[in-house]
Every structure is written in C-alpha cells, then in structure tokens.
Tab-separated table of C-alpha atoms in Angstrom:
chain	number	residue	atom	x	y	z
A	184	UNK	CA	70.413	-69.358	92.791
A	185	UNK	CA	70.052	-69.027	96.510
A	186	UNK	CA	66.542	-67.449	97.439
A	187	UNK	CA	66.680	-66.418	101.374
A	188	UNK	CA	63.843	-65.765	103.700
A	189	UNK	CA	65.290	-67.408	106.707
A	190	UNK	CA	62.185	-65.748	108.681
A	191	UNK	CA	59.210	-66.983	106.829
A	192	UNK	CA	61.415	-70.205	106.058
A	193	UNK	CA	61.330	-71.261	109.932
A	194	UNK	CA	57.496	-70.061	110.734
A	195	UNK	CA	56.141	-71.510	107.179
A	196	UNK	CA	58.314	-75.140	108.578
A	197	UNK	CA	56.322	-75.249	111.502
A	198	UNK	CA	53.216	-73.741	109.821
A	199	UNK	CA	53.319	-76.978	107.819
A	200	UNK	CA	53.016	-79.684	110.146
A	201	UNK	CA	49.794	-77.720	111.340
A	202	UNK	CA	48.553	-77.625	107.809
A	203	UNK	CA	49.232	-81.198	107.133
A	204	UNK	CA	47.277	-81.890	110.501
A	205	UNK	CA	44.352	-80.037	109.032
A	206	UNK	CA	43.588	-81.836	106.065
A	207	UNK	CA	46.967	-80.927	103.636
A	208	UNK	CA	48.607	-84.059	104.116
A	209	UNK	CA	45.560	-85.663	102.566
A	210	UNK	CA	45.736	-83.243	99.633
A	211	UNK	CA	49.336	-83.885	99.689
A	212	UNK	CA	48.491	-87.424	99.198
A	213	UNK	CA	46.369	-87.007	96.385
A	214	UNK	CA	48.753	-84.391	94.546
A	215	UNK	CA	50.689	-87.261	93.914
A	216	UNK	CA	49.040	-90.432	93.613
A	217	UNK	CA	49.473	-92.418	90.763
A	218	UNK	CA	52.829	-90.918	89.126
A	219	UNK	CA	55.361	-92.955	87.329
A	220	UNK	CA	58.978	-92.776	86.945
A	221	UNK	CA	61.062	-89.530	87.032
A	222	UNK	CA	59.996	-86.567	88.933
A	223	UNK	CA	60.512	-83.069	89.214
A	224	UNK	CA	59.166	-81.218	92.172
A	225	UNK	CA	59.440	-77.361	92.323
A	226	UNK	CA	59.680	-75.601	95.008
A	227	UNK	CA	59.606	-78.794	97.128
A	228	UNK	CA	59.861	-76.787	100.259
A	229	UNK	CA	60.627	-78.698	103.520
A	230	UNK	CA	59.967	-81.485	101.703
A	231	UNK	CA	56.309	-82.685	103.475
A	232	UNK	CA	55.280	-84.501	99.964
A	233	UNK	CA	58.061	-86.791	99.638
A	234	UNK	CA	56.580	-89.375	102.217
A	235	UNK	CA	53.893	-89.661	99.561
A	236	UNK	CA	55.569	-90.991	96.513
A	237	UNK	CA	53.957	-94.002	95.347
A	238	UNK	CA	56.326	-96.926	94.665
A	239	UNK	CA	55.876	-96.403	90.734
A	240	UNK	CA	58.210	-93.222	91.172
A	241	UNK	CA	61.594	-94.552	90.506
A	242	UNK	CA	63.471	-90.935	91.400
A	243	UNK	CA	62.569	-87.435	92.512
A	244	UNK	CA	64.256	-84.683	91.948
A	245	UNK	CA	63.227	-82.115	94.774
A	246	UNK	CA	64.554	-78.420	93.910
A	247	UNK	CA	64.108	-75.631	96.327
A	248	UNK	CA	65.743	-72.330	96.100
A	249	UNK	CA	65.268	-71.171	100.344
A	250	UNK	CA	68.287	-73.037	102.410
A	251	UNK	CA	67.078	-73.527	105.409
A	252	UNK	CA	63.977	-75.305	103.659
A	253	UNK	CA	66.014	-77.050	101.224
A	254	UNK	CA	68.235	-78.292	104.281
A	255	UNK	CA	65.142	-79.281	106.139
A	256	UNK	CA	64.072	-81.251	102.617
A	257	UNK	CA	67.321	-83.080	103.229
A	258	UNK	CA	66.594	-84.037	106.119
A	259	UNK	CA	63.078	-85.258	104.922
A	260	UNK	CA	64.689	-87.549	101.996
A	261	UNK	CA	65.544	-90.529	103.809
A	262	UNK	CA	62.357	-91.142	105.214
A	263	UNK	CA	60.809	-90.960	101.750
A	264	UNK	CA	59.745	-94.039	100.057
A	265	UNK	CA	61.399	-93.280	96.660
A	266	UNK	CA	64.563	-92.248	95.647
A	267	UNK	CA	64.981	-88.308	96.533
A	268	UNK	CA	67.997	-86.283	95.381
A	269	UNK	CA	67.498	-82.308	96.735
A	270	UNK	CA	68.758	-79.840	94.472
A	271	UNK	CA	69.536	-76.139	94.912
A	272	UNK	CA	67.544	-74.540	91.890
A	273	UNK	CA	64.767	-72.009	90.808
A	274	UNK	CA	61.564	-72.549	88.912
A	275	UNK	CA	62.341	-70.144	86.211
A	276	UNK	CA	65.797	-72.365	85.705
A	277	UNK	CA	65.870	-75.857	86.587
A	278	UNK	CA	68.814	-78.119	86.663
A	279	UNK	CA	67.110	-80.554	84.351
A	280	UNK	CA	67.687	-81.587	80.916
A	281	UNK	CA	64.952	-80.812	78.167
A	282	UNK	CA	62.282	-83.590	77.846
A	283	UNK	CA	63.849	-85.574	80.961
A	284	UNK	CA	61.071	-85.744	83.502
A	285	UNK	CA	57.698	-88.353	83.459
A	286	UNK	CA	55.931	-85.296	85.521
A	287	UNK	CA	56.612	-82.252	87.572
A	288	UNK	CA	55.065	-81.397	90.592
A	289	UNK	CA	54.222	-77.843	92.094
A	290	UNK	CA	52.922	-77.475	95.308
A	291	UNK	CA	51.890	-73.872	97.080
A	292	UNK	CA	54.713	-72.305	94.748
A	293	UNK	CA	52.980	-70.715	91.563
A	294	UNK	CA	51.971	-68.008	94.104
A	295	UNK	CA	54.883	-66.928	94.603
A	296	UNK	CA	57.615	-67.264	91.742
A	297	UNK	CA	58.095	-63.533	90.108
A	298	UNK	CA	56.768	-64.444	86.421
A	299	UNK	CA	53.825	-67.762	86.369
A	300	UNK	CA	54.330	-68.049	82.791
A	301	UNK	CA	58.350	-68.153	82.947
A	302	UNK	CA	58.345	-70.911	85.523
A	303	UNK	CA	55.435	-72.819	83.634
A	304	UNK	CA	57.098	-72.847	80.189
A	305	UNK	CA	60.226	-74.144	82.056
A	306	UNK	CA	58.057	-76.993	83.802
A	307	UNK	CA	56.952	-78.103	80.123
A	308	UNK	CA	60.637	-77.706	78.885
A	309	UNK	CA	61.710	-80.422	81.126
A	310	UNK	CA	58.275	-82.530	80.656
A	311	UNK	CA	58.452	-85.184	78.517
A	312	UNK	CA	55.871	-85.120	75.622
A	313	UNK	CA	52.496	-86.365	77.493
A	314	UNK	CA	54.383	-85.986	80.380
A	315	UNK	CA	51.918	-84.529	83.375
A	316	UNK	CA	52.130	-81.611	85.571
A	317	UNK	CA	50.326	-82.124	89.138
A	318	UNK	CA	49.387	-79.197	90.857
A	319	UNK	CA	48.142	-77.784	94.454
A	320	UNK	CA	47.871	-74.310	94.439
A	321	UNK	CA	46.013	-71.353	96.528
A	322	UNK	CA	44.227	-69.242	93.232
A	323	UNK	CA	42.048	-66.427	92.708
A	324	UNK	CA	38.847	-66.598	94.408
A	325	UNK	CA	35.326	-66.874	92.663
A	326	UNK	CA	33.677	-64.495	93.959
A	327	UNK	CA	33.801	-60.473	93.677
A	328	UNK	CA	34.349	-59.987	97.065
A	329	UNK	CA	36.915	-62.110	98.201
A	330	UNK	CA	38.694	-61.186	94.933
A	331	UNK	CA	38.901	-57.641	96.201
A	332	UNK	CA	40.029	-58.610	98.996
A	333	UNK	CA	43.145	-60.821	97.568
A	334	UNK	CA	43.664	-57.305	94.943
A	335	UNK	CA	44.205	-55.844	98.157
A	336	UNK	CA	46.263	-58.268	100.386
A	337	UNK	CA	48.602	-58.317	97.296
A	338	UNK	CA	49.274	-54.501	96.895
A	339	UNK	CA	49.449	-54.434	100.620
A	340	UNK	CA	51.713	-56.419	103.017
A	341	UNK	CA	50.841	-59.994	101.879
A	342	UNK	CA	54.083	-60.513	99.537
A	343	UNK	CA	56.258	-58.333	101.583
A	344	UNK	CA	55.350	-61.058	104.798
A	345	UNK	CA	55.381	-64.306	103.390
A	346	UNK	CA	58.051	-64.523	100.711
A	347	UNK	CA	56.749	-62.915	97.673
A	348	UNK	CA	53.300	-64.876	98.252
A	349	UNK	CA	50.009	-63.285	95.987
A	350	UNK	CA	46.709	-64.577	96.195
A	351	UNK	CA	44.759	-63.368	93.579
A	352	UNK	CA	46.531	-65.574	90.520
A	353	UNK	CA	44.786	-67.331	88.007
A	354	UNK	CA	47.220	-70.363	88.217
A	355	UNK	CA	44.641	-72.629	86.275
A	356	UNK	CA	44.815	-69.929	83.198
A	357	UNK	CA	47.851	-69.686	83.651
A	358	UNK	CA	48.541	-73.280	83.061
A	359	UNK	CA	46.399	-73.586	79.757
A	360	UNK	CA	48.149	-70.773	78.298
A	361	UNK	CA	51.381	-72.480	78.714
A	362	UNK	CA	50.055	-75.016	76.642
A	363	UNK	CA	48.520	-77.839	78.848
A	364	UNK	CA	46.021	-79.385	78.933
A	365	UNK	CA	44.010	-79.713	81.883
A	366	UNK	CA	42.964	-83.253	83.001
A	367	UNK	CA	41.802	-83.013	85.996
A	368	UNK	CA	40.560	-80.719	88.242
A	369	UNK	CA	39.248	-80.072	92.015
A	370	UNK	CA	38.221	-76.884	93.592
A	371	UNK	CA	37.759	-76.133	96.835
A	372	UNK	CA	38.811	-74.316	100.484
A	373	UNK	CA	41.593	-74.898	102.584
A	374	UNK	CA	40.660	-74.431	105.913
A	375	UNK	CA	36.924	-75.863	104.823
A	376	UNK	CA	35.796	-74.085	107.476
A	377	UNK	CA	35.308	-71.025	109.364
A	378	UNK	CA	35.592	-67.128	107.545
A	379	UNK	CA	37.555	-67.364	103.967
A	380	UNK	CA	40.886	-65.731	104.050
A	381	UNK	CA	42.370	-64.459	101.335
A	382	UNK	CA	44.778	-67.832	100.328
A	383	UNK	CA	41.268	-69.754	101.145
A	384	UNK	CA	40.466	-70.910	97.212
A	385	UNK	CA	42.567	-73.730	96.590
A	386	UNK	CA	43.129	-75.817	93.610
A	387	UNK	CA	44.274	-79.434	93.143
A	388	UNK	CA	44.538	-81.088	89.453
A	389	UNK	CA	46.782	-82.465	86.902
A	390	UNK	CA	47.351	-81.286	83.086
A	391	UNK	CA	49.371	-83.227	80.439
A	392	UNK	CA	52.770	-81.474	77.919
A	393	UNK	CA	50.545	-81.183	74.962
C-alpha cells in the first residue's frame, strides 16, 4: 500500500510552502469551502489543506500512500480545525466503506495515479448519493501548443522526476465519464504569471455522485 518517493517527497514538502505563498493556499481555501460532514481526501499529501476545513466538517479522513508525506500530514493534523485521522491508503483502494463519505477531496493527485478512471470510480464508490467531489487539479492545456508541449514532457522525463506526474490529462472528462456531474467550475494558471509551463493549466471545481 506503501508508495515511496522519498526524493520528490522532501523537495515537493518544501515546494509547497512556496506554492501556498504564491497564491495555492488561496485555492486551497476555496477547494474546500463550504463542505459538510465526513470527508475523504486523496492523496492528502503533507497535509497543507487541512488548516482549511470549515467548522461544518465534522471528520476528515486524509489518505496518502508516500510515508514521509503521510508522516509530515501527521504532523499537520493537530493544527487542523476539524477532526483529522491520516490513513495509509491508495486512490485506486480506499479504506472506506461504500456510500460513507459527504464528499471527497482531490488535490494535485489525478495527475499522477496510474489509471484516472480507476481512482475516480473508487471516489464515487465511497460518495454518498449527491455526495460532492471537490477538485484542484493541473489538466491539459487549451491550446495546441502548450498541449504539445505537455505530449512531450510526459513521454520524456516529467513522470520519471516527479512521482509519476503527467500533464496533459483531461481530468475534467475524466470526471464526467465517471458519472458526475460537474457543478462548478474555474479555469485558470498557476503561476498567473510569467511563460506557461507545462503543469501551468489548472483547474478548480466541484461535481456531485449522480
């Protein structure tokens, strides 16, 4: 169950608290806003959302495969305002019971779990019906060039540097054909400014367990 990258683990850790200082803390922020009750959060990382929680959330599950993230999520759990239990799991297999989350919560991981549709049909296993899945993802770009330039970052060195990472997914298809429904949704690019890189298109939204 146990996913190591202990290099990418400690650079992506401190990468984070740059990113947050940049503007992610505010997406962070509004990832969340709003929820209610139980939570699942995939892939919670080193566990930056948790300070974000609204009140409303009476628990949050935080699973993360990496150890020295998940340990660093651990350490991140008391400081959260909600009730945070960090769990050892994978997207593709969660340790939750069918139907027994309010909402799930994915935040720069569709990128990089092997199979999208595998960890998306498990997110809507453990949804409850209406139940809503927030999401913060990099995606494919809009534009032809910049898509051939993700194309190429991904059969190149991209994945093989930062933990299985592709750019050039089409997470919001992705999440309709698992059978959302897409309720909200912002696009736009993380850094705002400055050249686009290839993990430059970012989405932020929410979609309800039809």
């Amino acid at each position: 169950m146990a996913v190591s990258h202990p290099i990418f683990a400690r650079l992506f850790a401190r990468a984070s608290v740059a990113m947050d200082q940049a503007g992610v803390a505010g997406h962070r922020a509004r990832l969340v806003a709003g929820l209610r009750g139980r939570v699942v959060e995939v892939g919670a990382g080193n566990g930056r959302n948790l300070a974000h929680y609204p009140a409303s959330v009476t628990g949050v599950l935080a699973v993360e495969p990496e150890p020295h993230l998940r340990a660093l999520a651990h350490a991140a759990a008391p400081g959260a305002p909600v009730p945070v239990t960090v769990a050892a799991g994978l997207a593709e297999e969660l340790p939750v019971a069918d139907g027994a989350a309010d909402a799930v919560v994915v935040s720069l991981v569709l990128c990089s779990v092997p199979d999208q549709a595998v960890a998306l049909r498990e997110a809507r296993r453990v949804l409850r019906p209406g139940g809503e899945l927030c999401f913060y993802e990099h995606v494919v770009a809009a534009t032809p060039g910049l898509r051939r330039a993700q194309r190429l970052a991904d059969a190149t060195l991209w994945p093989l540097f930062c933990a299985g990472c592709h750019t050039a997914r089409d997470t919001v298809a992705a999440i309709r054909a698992a059978g959302f429904e897409v309720t909200a949704l912002d696009r736009f690019r993380f850094p705002p400014t400055g050249l686009p890189a290839p993990a430059s298109p970012h989405v932020l939204g929410a979609a309800i367990r039809a």
